[in-house]
Short mmCIF file of C-alpha atoms in Angstrom, two decimals:
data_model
loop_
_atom_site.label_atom_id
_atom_site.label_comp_id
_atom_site.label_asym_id
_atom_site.label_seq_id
_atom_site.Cartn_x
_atom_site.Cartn_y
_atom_site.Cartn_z
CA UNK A 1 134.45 128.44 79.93
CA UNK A 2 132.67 131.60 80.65
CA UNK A 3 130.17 131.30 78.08
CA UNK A 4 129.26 127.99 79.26
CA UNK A 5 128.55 128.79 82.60
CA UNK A 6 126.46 131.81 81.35
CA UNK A 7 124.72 129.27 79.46
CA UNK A 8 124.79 127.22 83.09
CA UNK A 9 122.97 129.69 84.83
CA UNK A 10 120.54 130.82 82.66
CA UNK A 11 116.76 129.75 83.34
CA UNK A 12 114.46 128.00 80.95
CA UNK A 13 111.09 129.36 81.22
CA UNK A 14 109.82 126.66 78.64
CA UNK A 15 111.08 123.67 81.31
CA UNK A 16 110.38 125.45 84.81
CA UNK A 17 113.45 124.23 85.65
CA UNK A 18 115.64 126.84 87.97
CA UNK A 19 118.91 128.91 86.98
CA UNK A 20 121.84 126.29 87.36
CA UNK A 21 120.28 123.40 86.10
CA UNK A 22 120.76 122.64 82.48
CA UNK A 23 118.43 122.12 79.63
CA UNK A 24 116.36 119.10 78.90
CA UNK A 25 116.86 116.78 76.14
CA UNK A 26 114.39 117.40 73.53
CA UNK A 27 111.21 114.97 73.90
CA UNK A 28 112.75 113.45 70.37
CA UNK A 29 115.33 111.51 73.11
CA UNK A 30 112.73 109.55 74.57
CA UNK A 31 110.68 108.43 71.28
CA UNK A 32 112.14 104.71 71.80
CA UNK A 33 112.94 102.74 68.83
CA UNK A 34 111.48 102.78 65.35
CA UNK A 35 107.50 101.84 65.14
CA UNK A 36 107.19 102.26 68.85
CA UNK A 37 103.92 104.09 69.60
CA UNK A 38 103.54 104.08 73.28
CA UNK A 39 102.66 101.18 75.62
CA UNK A 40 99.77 99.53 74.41
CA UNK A 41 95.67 99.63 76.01
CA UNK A 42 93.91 97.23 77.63
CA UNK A 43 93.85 93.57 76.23
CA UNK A 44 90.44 92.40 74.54
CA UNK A 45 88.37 90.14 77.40
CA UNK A 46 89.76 92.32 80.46
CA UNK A 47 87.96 95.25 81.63
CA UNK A 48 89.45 98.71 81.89
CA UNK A 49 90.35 99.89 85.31
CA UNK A 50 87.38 102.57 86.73
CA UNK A 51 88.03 105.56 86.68
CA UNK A 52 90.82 106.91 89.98
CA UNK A 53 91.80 103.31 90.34
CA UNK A 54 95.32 103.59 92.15
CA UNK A 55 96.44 100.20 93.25
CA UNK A 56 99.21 98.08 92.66
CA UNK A 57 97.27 95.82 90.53
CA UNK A 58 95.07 95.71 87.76
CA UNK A 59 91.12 96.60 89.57
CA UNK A 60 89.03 93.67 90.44
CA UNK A 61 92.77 91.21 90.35
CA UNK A 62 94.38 90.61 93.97
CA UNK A 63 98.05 91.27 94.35
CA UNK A 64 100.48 88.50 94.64
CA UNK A 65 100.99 87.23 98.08
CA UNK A 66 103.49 88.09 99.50
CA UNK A 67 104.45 88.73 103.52
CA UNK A 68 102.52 92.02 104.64
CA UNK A 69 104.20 93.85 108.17
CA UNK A 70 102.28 96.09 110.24
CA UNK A 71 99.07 95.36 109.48
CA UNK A 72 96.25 94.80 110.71
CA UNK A 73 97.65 94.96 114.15
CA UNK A 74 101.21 93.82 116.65
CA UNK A 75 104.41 94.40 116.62
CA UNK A 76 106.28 95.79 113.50
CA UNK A 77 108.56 94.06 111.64
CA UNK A 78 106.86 90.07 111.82
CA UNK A 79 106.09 88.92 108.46
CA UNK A 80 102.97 87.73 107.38
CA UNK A 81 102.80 83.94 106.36
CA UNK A 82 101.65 83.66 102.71
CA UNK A 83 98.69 82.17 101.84
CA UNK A 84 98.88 78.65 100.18
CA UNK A 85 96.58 77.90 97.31
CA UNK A 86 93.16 77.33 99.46
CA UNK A 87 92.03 73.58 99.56
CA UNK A 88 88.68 71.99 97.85
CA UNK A 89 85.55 73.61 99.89
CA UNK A 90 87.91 75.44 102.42
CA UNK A 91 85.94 78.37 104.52
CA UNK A 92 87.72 81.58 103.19
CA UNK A 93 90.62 82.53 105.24
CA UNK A 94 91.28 78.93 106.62
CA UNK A 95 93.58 77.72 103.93
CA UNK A 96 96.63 78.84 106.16
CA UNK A 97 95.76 76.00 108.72
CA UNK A 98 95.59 74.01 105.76
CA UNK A 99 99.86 73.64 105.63
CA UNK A 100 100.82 73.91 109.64
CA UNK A 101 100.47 71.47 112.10
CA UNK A 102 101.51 73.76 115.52
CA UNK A 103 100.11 77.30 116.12
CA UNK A 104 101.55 79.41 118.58
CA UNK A 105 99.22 82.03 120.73
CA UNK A 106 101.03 84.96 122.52
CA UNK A 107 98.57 87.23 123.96
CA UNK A 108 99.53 90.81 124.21
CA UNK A 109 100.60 93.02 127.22
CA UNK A 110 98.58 95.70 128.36
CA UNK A 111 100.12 98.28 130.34
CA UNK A 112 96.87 99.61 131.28
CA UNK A 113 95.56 96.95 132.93
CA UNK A 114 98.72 96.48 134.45
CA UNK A 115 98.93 100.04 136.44
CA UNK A 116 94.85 100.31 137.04
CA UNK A 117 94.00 96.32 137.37
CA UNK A 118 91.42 97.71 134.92
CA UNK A 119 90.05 95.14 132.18
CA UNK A 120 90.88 95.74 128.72
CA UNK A 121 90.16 93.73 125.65
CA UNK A 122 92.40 91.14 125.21
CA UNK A 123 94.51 90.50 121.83
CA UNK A 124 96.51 87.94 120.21
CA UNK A 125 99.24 87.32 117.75
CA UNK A 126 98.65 83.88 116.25
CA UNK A 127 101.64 82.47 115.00
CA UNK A 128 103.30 79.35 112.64
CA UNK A 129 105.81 77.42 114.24
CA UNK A 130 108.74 80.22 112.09
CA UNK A 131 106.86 82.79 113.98
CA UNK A 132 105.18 84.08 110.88
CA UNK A 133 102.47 85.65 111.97
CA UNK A 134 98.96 83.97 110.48
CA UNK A 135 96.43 85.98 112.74
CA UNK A 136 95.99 88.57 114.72
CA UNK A 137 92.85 87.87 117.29
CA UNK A 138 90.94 91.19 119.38
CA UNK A 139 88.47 90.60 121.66
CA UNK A 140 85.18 92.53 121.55
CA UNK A 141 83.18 93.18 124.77
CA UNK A 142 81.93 96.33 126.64
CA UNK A 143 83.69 97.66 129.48
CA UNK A 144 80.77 96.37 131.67
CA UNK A 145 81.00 93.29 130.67
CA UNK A 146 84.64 92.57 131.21
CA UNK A 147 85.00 94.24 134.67
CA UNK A 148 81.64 93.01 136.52
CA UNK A 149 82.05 89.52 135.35
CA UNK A 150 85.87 88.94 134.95
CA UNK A 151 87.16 85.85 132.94
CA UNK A 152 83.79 84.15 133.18
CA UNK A 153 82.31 86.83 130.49
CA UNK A 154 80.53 86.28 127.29
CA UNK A 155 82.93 87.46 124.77
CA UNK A 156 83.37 87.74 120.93
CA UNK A 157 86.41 87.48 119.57
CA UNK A 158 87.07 88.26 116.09
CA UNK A 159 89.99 86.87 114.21
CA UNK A 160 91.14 88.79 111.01
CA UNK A 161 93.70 87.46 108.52
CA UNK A 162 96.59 89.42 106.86
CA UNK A 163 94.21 91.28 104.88
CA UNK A 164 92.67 92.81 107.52
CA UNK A 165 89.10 90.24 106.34
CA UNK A 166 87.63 88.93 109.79
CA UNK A 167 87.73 85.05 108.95
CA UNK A 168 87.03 83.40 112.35
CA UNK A 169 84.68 84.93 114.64
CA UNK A 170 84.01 82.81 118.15
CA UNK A 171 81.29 83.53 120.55
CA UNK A 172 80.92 82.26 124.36
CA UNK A 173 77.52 82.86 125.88
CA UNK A 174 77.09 83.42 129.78
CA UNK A 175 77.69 80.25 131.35
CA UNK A 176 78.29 78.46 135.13
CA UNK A 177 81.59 78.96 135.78
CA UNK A 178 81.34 76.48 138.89
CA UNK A 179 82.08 72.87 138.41
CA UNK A 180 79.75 71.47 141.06
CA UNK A 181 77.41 72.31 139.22
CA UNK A 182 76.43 69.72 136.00
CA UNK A 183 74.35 72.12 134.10
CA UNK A 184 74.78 75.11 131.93
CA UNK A 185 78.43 74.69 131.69
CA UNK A 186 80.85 76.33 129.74
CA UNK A 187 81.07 76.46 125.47
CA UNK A 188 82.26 78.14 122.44
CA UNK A 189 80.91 78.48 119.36
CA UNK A 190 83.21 78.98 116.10
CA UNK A 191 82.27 80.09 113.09
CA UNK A 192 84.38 80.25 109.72
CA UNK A 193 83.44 82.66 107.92
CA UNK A 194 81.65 85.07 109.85
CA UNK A 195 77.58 84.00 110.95
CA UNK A 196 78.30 80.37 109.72
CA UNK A 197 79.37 78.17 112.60
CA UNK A 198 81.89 75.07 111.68
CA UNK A 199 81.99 73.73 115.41
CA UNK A 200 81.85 73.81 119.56
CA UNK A 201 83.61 73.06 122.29
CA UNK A 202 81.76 72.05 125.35
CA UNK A 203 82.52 71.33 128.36
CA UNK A 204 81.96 67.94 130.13
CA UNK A 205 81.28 67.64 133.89
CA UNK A 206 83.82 65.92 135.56
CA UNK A 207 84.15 65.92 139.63
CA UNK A 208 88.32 66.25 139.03
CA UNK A 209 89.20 66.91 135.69
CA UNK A 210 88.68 69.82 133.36
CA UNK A 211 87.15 67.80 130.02
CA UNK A 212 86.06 69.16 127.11
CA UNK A 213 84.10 67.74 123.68
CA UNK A 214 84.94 68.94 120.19
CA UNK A 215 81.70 68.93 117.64
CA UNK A 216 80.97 69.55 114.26
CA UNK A 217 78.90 72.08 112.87
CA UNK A 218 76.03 69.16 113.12
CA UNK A 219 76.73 68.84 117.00
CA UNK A 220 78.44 65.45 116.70
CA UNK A 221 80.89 64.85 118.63
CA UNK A 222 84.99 64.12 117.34
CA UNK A 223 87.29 64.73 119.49
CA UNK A 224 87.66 65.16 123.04
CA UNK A 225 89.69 66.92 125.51
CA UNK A 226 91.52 66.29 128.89
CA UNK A 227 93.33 68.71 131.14
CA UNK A 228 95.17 67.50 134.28
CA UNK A 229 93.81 67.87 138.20
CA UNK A 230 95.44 70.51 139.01
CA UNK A 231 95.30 73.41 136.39
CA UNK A 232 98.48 75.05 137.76
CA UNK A 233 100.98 76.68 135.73
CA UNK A 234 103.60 77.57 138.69
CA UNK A 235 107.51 76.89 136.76
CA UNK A 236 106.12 74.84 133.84
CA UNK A 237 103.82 74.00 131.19
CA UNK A 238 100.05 72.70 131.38
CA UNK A 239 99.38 70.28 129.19
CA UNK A 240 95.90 69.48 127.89
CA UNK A 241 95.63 66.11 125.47
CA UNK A 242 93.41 66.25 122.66
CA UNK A 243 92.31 62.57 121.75
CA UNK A 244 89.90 60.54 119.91
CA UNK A 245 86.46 59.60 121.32
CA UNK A 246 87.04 56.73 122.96
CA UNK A 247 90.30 58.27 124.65
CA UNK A 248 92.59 56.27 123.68
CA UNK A 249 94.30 57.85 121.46
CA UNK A 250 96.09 61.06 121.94
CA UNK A 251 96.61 63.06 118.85
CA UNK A 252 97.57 66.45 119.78
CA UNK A 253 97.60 68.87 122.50
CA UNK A 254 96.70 72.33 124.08
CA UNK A 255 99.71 73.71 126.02
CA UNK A 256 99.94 76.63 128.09
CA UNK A 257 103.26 77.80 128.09
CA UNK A 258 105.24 78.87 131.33
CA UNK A 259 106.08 82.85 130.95
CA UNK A 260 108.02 83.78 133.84
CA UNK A 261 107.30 84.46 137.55
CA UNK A 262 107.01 88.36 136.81
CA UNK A 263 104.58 87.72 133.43
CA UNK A 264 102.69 84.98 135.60
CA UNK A 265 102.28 87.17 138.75
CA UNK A 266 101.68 90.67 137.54
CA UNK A 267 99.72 90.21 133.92
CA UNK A 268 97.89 88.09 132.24
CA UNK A 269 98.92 87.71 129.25
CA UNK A 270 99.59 83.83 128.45
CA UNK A 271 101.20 82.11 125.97
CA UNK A 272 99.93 79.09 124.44
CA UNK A 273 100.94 76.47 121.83
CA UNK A 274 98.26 73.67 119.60
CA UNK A 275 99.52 70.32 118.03
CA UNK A 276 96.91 68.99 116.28
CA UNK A 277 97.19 66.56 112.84
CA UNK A 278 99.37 67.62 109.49
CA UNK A 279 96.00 66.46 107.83
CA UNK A 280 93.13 67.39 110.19
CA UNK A 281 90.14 69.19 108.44
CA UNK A 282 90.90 72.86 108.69
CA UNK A 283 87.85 73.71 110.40
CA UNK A 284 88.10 71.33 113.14
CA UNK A 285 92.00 73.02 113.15
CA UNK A 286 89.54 76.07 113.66
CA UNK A 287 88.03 74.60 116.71
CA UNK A 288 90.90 73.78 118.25
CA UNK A 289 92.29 77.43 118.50
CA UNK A 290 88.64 78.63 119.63
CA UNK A 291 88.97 75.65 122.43
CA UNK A 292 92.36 76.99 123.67
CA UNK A 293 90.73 80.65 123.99
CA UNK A 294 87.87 78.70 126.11
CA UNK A 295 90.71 77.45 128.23
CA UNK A 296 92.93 80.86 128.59
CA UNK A 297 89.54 82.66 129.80
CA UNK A 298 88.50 79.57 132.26
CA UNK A 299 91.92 79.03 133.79
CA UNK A 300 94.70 81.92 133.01
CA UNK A 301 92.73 84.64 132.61
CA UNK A 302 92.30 85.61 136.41
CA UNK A 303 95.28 87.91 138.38
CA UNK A 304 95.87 88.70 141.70
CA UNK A 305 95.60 86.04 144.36
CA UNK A 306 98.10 83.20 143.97
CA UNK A 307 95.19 80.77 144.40
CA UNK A 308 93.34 82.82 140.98
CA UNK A 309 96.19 82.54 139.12
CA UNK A 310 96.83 78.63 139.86
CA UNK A 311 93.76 78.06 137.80
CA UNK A 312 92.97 75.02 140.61
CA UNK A 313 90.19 73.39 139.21
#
């Protein structure tokens, strides 16, 4: 027993391996089987990785979707949805819309703004109806901007995928915010990918309601959009129809969701949910999300006053 704990406690300068710990096997343990020579070099037709390529795949080959947390932006622990196979002549990025038919908007709370009544830029978690998270939405304006001009800004708000790629970009130019007046009202332009515009929303004057006209990336018009009255979102939802052109036909909606009196009162952060067709081109599904950020920043994007906050129209 003593010579076996001398043997125990005697370092091995040829390992580096501390006094305790004892010897290696010999490097004839891990030759593997007869004939084996190592794990075999790149394949003939695929390209060898450059040179300090660390990633989980081979270089040039995307990894295997799976659900990605904690990134780009949000809370932690939401899963990612996984992107579907992407449909014939789908914009990049818009095959998710391509397999939901409700998408869930939950803008985020910030405490800033809350203590100061100071502007910040607003983000957004955009959501499948499992609450897999499929985007994650940041405005971009100057400070200047957002605090001289309040919800009736110009804004750009980029849109950015699991992979942190910015796939939806929308832009909303200075505009009237009044609706006596019947010229240079309010719209949004969406693009899919970035610089390459898919479709509007623009508003139509109406002396009561709030209406709205979907268009192609050709300006034609294909769907329009109704709100109620009285844009008022005191103890229950608001509910605006999406229908066909001749409005008759409603075939999904824009609803923003009640919070709370304390989330309704004090922030203004809003929730919102879109219904729209199983099988409605995805970039129309595009428009529809850049309409319901047209509607958050003309109706619910105001605090303070009771009367702001009602959104009366």
């Amino acid at each position: 027993m003593d010579k076996q704990n001398t043997q125990m406690n005697a370092s091995h300068p040829e390992t580096n391996l501390p006094a305790g710990y004892p010897p290696q096997y010999p490097p004839t343990a891990f030759q593997g089987p007869p004939g084996y020579n190592g794990y075999p070099g790149p394949q003939v037709g695929y390209p060898p990785p450059p040179a300090g390529h660390s990633g989980p795949g081979p270089a040039g080959f995307p990894v295997p979707n799976q659900p990605v947390y904690n990134q780009p932006g949000g809370a932690a622990g939401i899963p990612w949805m996984p992107a579907p196979p992407p449909p014939l002549n789908c914009p990049p990025g818009l095959e998710y819309l391509s397999q939901i038919d409700q998408i869930l908007i939950h803008q985020q709370i910030e405490l800033l703004e809350i203590l100061t009544g100071f502007e910040t830029n607003n983000k957004y978690e955009i959501k499948n109806s499992f609450g897999q998270r499929v985007y994650f939405a940041a405005e971009d304006t100057d400070c200047c901007t957002r605090n001289c001009c309040g919800p009736s800004r110009p804004f750009t708000l980029r849109i950015i995928d699991n992979m942190g790629r910015e796939v939806i970009t929308l832009e909303r130019p200075l505009r009237c915010s009044s609706c006596c007046c019947p010229c240079c009202l309010q719209e949004i332009e969406i693009q899919a990918p970035p610089g390459v515009p898919v479709g509007y929303v623009i508003q139509t004057w109406h002396p009561c309601l709030p209406k709205f006209t979907i268009q192609n990336e050709k300006r034609e018009d294909v769907l329009k959009i109704s709100g109620p009255c009285v844009v008022c979102s005191c103890c229950g939802d608001v509910d605006f129809e999406i229908k066909s052109l001749d409005e008759q036909c409603v075939v999904g909606k824009i609803s923003k969701h009640w919070t709370g009196i304390l989330r309704e009162a004090f922030t203004d952060a809003d929730n919102f949910g879109i219904q729209f067709p199983l099988d409605l081109d995805v970039k129309m599904k595009a428009v529809m999300i850049g309409a319901c950020f047209l509607i958050d920043f003309m109706f619910f994007e105001s605090t303070g006053s009771q009367e702001q906050k009602s959104g009366v129209w």
